[in-house]
Coordinates of C-alpha atoms in Angstrom, one line a residue:
M5 CA -11.3 55.8 16.2
P6 CA -12.9 52.4 17.6
N7 CA -14.6 53.2 21.4
A8 CA -17.1 51.1 23.1
R9 CA -19.8 52.5 21.3
A10 CA -18.5 50.8 18.2
T11 CA -20.2 47.4 19.7
H12 CA -23.4 49.2 19.9
P13 CA -24.0 50.8 16.4
T14 CA -26.6 52.9 15.6
R15 CA -28.7 52.5 12.4
R16 CA -27.2 55.3 10.8
G17 CA -23.9 53.8 11.9
I18 CA -24.3 50.7 10.2
L19 CA -25.4 52.4 7.2
A20 CA -21.9 54.1 7.3
A21 CA -20.6 50.6 6.9
G22 CA -21.5 50.9 3.6
G23 CA -24.7 48.9 3.6
A24 CA -23.1 45.9 4.7
L25 CA -19.8 45.6 4.8
G26 CA -18.1 46.4 8.1
L27 CA -18.1 49.0 10.6
G28 CA -15.0 50.5 9.3
A29 CA -16.5 53.8 8.0
V30 CA -18.2 54.1 10.9
L31 CA -14.9 54.5 12.6
T32 CA -13.0 56.3 10.2
A33 CA -15.9 58.9 10.1
C34 CA -14.7 60.1 14.0
G35 CA -11.8 61.2 11.8
D36 CA -10.7 64.6 11.1
D37 CA -12.5 67.3 9.3
D38 CA -10.1 69.3 7.9
A39 CA -11.2 71.0 5.0
K40 CA -9.5 71.3 1.7
S41 CA -9.9 74.1 -1.0
G42 CA -8.8 74.3 -4.4
G43 CA -9.8 75.7 -7.7
S44 CA -13.0 74.5 -9.5
D45 CA -14.0 74.2 -13.3
D46 CA -17.1 76.3 -14.2
G47 CA -20.3 75.1 -15.6
T48 CA -21.2 71.7 -17.0
A49 CA -20.2 70.0 -20.5
A50 CA -23.7 71.4 -21.8
A51 CA -24.6 73.9 -19.6
T52 CA -28.3 74.5 -20.9
S53 CA -30.2 78.2 -19.5
G54 CA -33.8 77.8 -18.4
P55 CA -35.6 76.2 -15.7
W56 CA -34.2 73.0 -14.1
T57 CA -36.5 70.6 -12.2
F58 CA -35.9 66.9 -11.2
E59 CA -37.9 64.3 -9.1
D60 CA -35.1 62.3 -6.7
D61 CA -35.6 58.6 -5.0
R62 CA -37.2 60.3 -2.0
G63 CA -40.3 61.7 -4.7
T64 CA -38.6 65.3 -3.7
T65 CA -38.8 67.5 -6.5
V66 CA -36.4 70.0 -6.7
K67 CA -37.3 73.3 -9.0
L68 CA -34.4 75.7 -9.6
D69 CA -34.9 79.1 -12.2
Q70 CA -31.9 77.4 -14.3
V71 CA -29.9 74.4 -14.4
P72 CA -27.4 74.4 -11.6
T73 CA -23.3 75.0 -11.8
N74 CA -22.7 75.4 -8.6
I75 CA -23.2 72.0 -7.5
V76 CA -22.2 70.2 -4.2
A77 CA -21.9 66.5 -3.9
F78 CA -20.9 63.7 -2.1
T79 CA -17.6 62.0 -3.7
G80 CA -18.6 59.1 -5.5
V81 CA -21.5 61.5 -6.9
A82 CA -19.1 63.9 -7.9
A83 CA -16.8 61.3 -9.4
A84 CA -20.0 59.8 -11.3
L85 CA -21.5 63.2 -12.9
H86 CA -17.6 64.1 -13.8
D87 CA -17.8 60.5 -15.8
Y88 CA -20.6 62.4 -17.7
G89 CA -19.0 65.7 -18.1
I90 CA -20.6 67.3 -15.4
Q91 CA -18.3 69.4 -13.0
V92 CA -19.1 70.2 -9.1
K93 CA -17.6 73.0 -7.2
G94 CA -17.6 71.0 -3.7
V95 CA -17.0 67.7 -2.4
F96 CA -17.8 65.9 0.8
G97 CA -16.7 62.3 1.9
P98 CA -14.0 60.2 1.6
T99 CA -11.9 61.8 -1.2
T100 CA -8.2 61.8 -0.6
T101 CA -5.8 59.4 0.9
K102 CA -3.3 60.0 3.5
D103 CA -0.5 60.6 0.8
G104 CA -2.8 63.2 -1.2
K105 CA -3.7 61.0 -3.7
P106 CA -7.6 60.5 -4.7
D107 CA -9.7 58.0 -2.7
V108 CA -11.0 54.9 -4.4
Q109 CA -14.2 56.3 -4.2
A110 CA -13.1 59.7 -6.3
G111 CA -12.5 57.9 -9.3
D112 CA -11.2 60.2 -11.8
L113 CA -12.4 63.2 -10.1
D114 CA -9.7 66.0 -10.4
V115 CA -9.7 66.2 -6.4
D116 CA -7.5 69.3 -6.7
Q117 CA -10.0 71.0 -8.5
V118 CA -12.8 71.0 -6.3
T119 CA -13.1 72.4 -2.9
V120 CA -13.3 69.0 -0.4
L121 CA -15.7 70.3 2.6
G122 CA -15.0 67.0 4.7
N123 CA -12.4 64.5 3.9
A124 CA -14.2 61.5 5.5
W125 CA -17.9 60.3 5.9
G126 CA -20.4 62.4 8.1
K127 CA -17.9 65.4 7.8
L128 CA -19.2 68.9 5.7
N129 CA -18.0 72.0 6.7
V130 CA -21.3 74.0 6.8
E131 CA -19.4 77.3 6.8
K132 CA -17.1 76.9 3.9
Y133 CA -20.1 74.8 2.1
A134 CA -22.0 78.3 2.9
A135 CA -19.4 80.3 1.4
L136 CA -19.6 78.1 -2.3
A137 CA -23.6 79.6 -3.0
P138 CA -24.4 75.9 -3.3
E139 CA -27.4 75.7 -5.4
V140 CA -28.0 72.2 -5.0
L141 CA -26.6 69.1 -2.9
I142 CA -26.3 65.7 -4.4
T143 CA -25.7 62.3 -2.6
T144 CA -27.4 58.8 -2.2
T145 CA -29.3 57.5 0.3
F146 CA -29.1 54.4 2.1
D147 CA -33.0 53.6 3.5
T148 CA -36.3 54.1 3.0
A149 CA -36.5 57.5 5.2
G150 CA -34.4 59.0 2.4
T151 CA -31.4 60.3 4.7
L152 CA -28.9 62.3 3.2
W153 CA -25.5 60.1 2.7
S154 CA -22.7 61.3 4.6
V155 CA -24.6 64.7 5.7
P156 CA -23.6 65.1 9.1
E157 CA -27.2 64.8 11.4
E158 CA -26.0 67.1 13.7
S159 CA -26.1 70.2 11.0
K160 CA -28.3 69.1 8.7
D161 CA -31.0 71.3 9.2
K162 CA -28.6 74.0 8.6
I163 CA -27.0 72.3 5.3
A164 CA -30.8 72.1 4.0
Q165 CA -31.4 76.0 4.8
L166 CA -28.6 76.5 2.2
A167 CA -29.8 74.7 -0.9
P168 CA -32.3 72.2 -1.9
S169 CA -30.5 68.7 -2.0
V170 CA -31.2 65.4 -4.7
A171 CA -31.1 61.8 -3.4
I172 CA -30.1 58.7 -5.6
S173 CA -31.4 55.8 -3.7
V174 CA -29.3 52.8 -3.2
F175 CA -31.0 50.6 -1.0
D176 CA -32.7 47.6 -1.5
R177 CA -32.5 47.5 -5.4
Q178 CA -30.4 46.3 -8.3
L179 CA -27.3 48.4 -9.5
T180 CA -29.1 48.8 -13.1
Q181 CA -31.8 50.8 -11.0
P182 CA -29.5 53.8 -9.6
L183 CA -27.6 53.9 -12.5
Q184 CA -30.1 54.5 -14.6
R185 CA -31.0 57.8 -12.2
M186 CA -27.5 59.0 -12.1
W187 CA -27.6 59.0 -16.1
E188 CA -31.3 61.2 -15.8
L189 CA -29.4 63.4 -13.2
A190 CA -26.6 64.1 -15.5
E191 CA -28.8 64.4 -18.6
S192 CA -30.9 66.9 -16.9
L193 CA -27.5 68.9 -15.6
G194 CA -26.6 69.2 -19.2
A195 CA -24.5 66.2 -19.8
D196 CA -25.0 64.8 -23.5
M197 CA -26.1 61.3 -23.2
K198 CA -25.9 60.8 -27.2
A199 CA -22.0 61.4 -27.1
E200 CA -19.7 58.5 -27.8
Q201 CA -18.0 58.2 -24.7
A202 CA -21.3 58.2 -23.0
T203 CA -23.1 55.3 -25.3
E204 CA -19.7 53.0 -25.4
A205 CA -19.7 53.1 -21.6
K206 CA -23.4 51.8 -21.4
A207 CA -22.6 49.0 -24.2
A208 CA -19.5 48.0 -22.4
F209 CA -21.5 47.5 -18.9
E210 CA -24.5 45.3 -20.7
K211 CA -21.9 43.4 -22.1
A212 CA -19.9 42.9 -18.9
A213 CA -23.1 42.0 -17.6
A214 CA -23.4 39.2 -20.0
R215 CA -20.2 38.0 -19.5
L216 CA -20.7 37.8 -15.6
R217 CA -24.3 35.8 -16.7
A218 CA -22.4 33.2 -18.6
A219 CA -19.5 32.6 -15.8
A220 CA -21.8 32.4 -13.2
K221 CA -23.9 29.9 -15.4
A222 CA -21.2 28.1 -16.7
K223 CA -19.6 27.6 -12.8
P224 CA -22.6 27.5 -10.3
E225 CA -20.8 25.7 -7.8
I226 CA -18.8 28.4 -7.3
R227 CA -19.7 30.3 -4.1
V228 CA -18.7 33.8 -3.5
L229 CA -18.3 35.8 -0.2
A230 CA -18.5 39.4 0.3
G231 CA -16.6 40.2 3.1
S232 CA -15.3 43.5 5.0
A233 CA -12.3 43.6 7.5
S234 CA -11.5 46.0 10.6
D235 CA -9.4 45.2 13.1
Q236 CA -11.2 43.4 15.9
L237 CA -14.1 41.8 13.2
F238 CA -14.5 40.5 9.9
Y239 CA -18.1 41.1 7.9
V240 CA -20.0 38.9 6.1
S241 CA -22.6 40.9 3.6
G242 CA -25.8 39.3 2.6
T243 CA -27.3 40.3 -1.1
N244 CA -30.7 41.4 0.0
L245 CA -29.8 45.3 0.5
S246 CA -26.8 46.2 -1.4
V247 CA -27.4 47.2 -5.0
D248 CA -23.9 45.6 -6.4
L249 CA -24.6 42.2 -4.6
E250 CA -28.5 42.2 -5.7
Y251 CA -27.5 42.9 -9.2
F252 CA -24.4 40.0 -9.4
K253 CA -27.5 37.3 -7.5
A254 CA -29.5 38.4 -10.0
L255 CA -27.5 37.7 -12.8
G256 CA -26.8 34.0 -11.2
V257 CA -23.8 34.6 -8.9
N258 CA -23.9 32.2 -6.0
F259 CA -23.4 33.8 -3.3
V260 CA -22.6 32.8 0.8
E261 CA -25.6 34.1 2.8
P262 CA -25.5 35.0 6.2
S263 CA -28.6 33.6 8.6
E264 CA -31.2 36.3 8.6
E265 CA -31.1 36.0 12.2
D266 CA -27.4 36.8 12.4
K267 CA -28.1 39.8 10.6
K268 CA -30.8 41.5 13.0
A269 CA -28.0 43.2 14.7
T270 CA -27.1 45.3 11.7
G271 CA -30.4 45.8 10.4
G272 CA -30.3 43.0 8.0
W273 CA -26.8 44.1 5.9
F274 CA -24.5 41.8 7.5
E275 CA -23.1 39.4 10.0
S276 CA -19.9 39.9 12.3
L277 CA -17.1 37.4 13.1
S278 CA -14.3 37.2 15.2
W279 CA -11.5 36.5 13.4
E280 CA -11.4 32.8 15.1
N281 CA -14.4 32.3 13.5
V282 CA -13.4 33.8 9.7
D283 CA -14.2 30.4 8.5
K284 CA -17.9 29.9 9.5
Y285 CA -18.9 30.2 5.8
P286 CA -16.8 28.2 2.8
A287 CA -16.0 30.1 -0.1
D288 CA -14.5 29.7 -3.3
V289 CA -13.7 33.7 -3.7
I290 CA -13.6 36.3 -1.9
I291 CA -14.9 39.9 -2.7
M292 CA -13.6 42.5 -0.3
D293 CA -14.5 45.8 0.3
D294 CA -12.0 48.3 -1.1
R295 CA -12.7 51.4 0.6
A296 CA -9.7 53.4 2.6
S297 CA -12.0 52.8 5.8
T298 CA -11.3 48.8 5.8
I299 CA -8.4 46.6 6.2
Q300 CA -7.7 45.5 2.7
P301 CA -6.2 42.1 1.9
A302 CA -2.6 42.3 1.9
D303 CA -2.8 44.1 5.1
I304 CA -4.5 41.6 7.1
T305 CA -2.5 39.4 9.6
E306 CA -4.7 37.3 11.3
G307 CA -3.7 33.5 10.5
T308 CA -7.0 32.5 10.2
W309 CA -7.4 34.6 7.1
K310 CA -4.3 33.8 5.5
Q311 CA -5.6 29.7 6.0
L312 CA -8.9 30.1 4.4
P313 CA -9.0 28.4 1.2
A314 CA -10.0 30.9 -1.1
V315 CA -6.9 33.5 0.2
K316 CA -4.7 30.6 0.2
A317 CA -5.6 30.3 -3.7
G318 CA -5.7 33.7 -4.6
Q319 CA -8.8 33.7 -5.4
V320 CA -9.6 37.5 -3.5
I321 CA -10.8 40.5 -5.4
A322 CA -11.6 43.7 -4.4
R323 CA -15.7 44.9 -4.0
S324 CA -16.7 48.6 -4.0
P325 CA -19.8 48.5 -1.4
E326 CA -20.7 52.0 -2.6
P327 CA -20.0 51.8 -6.3
I328 CA -19.3 55.1 -8.5
L329 CA -22.8 55.1 -10.6
S330 CA -21.5 55.4 -14.1
Y331 CA -21.2 52.3 -16.5
D332 CA -17.4 53.6 -17.2
K333 CA -16.5 52.4 -13.0
C334 CA -19.5 49.9 -13.0
T335 CA -18.2 47.6 -15.9
P336 CA -14.9 46.9 -13.9
L337 CA -16.6 45.4 -11.0
L338 CA -18.9 42.8 -13.9
D339 CA -15.4 42.0 -15.2
N340 CA -13.3 41.8 -12.2
L341 CA -16.0 39.4 -10.8
A342 CA -16.6 37.3 -14.1
E343 CA -13.1 36.9 -14.4
A344 CA -12.7 35.6 -11.0
I345 CA -15.4 33.0 -11.8
E346 CA -14.0 31.9 -14.7
N347 CA -10.9 31.3 -13.0
A348 CA -11.7 29.9 -10.1
K349 CA -11.5 26.6 -8.7
K350 CA -13.5 24.8 -5.9
V351 CA -11.6 25.0 -2.8
G352 CA -14.1 26.1 -0.1

């Protein structure tokens, strides 16, 4: 939970905030590391035999004698692979909520059919990980150093000894790049990328992208602010590092941009505002961090928030700062923002 150290976040702590979106994830990363075990589906949707090779976004090439089936992945990555028919044995990261329901980052993953090795960011039970006899660990990376997302710093060396790792970069690039890389990874693991479900999902994404581009072009005056909420602070994200915001901006969305000077303390990701100053940037639409580690709009009690023009106009929607990297899960992100802009009134 929050403590004095939270006011001086480390670089890894900043990244744990989801790439620009507040320190909520850092704080909840201090939560319990209880692991939950369940059964698991065997194999993949179209498992193949023979050697397996994949070069990840760190430039690291993993070579195995056969296509891995004992896969452990960060929850959001497991959810993306699930959409392509690839099942994993274990997951780490936010997986279930307090009431046992799937976390937003779990997507359509059957959380009762995987072994949960740590149900919070930065938690991974090494003993239970070893017991799964993992063949590969798959996650994302949010920096140029290729730091494995949500792999605990204190046990990363032990974890590395148990299985090779694959990292898909979600740092300083547009959403379409990691989407394509996840597609390639799933295909290498045996997914049938010519299947109707996969091809239709990709086509739907492209249609949604065209819709968002058209909406932004039709209403260039609509200013969109990407925010995240914690008890003490409100965070305004810049667009130059996050895969979703970079892509939305490329499609023409008019974003509120914190000054570079104000973002320096967080490595360029976001600006921290007190709740008294939450109205610093005029905005017509606010897209809010939907992760369980942050306070959701309906639960924000600050009067200054309730007085924001976009809030009073009902022009607040969810944003997924750590998008599940499948076309099926990213399409609604585009459609929802397009719809918000299409219907927005100029209020900021």
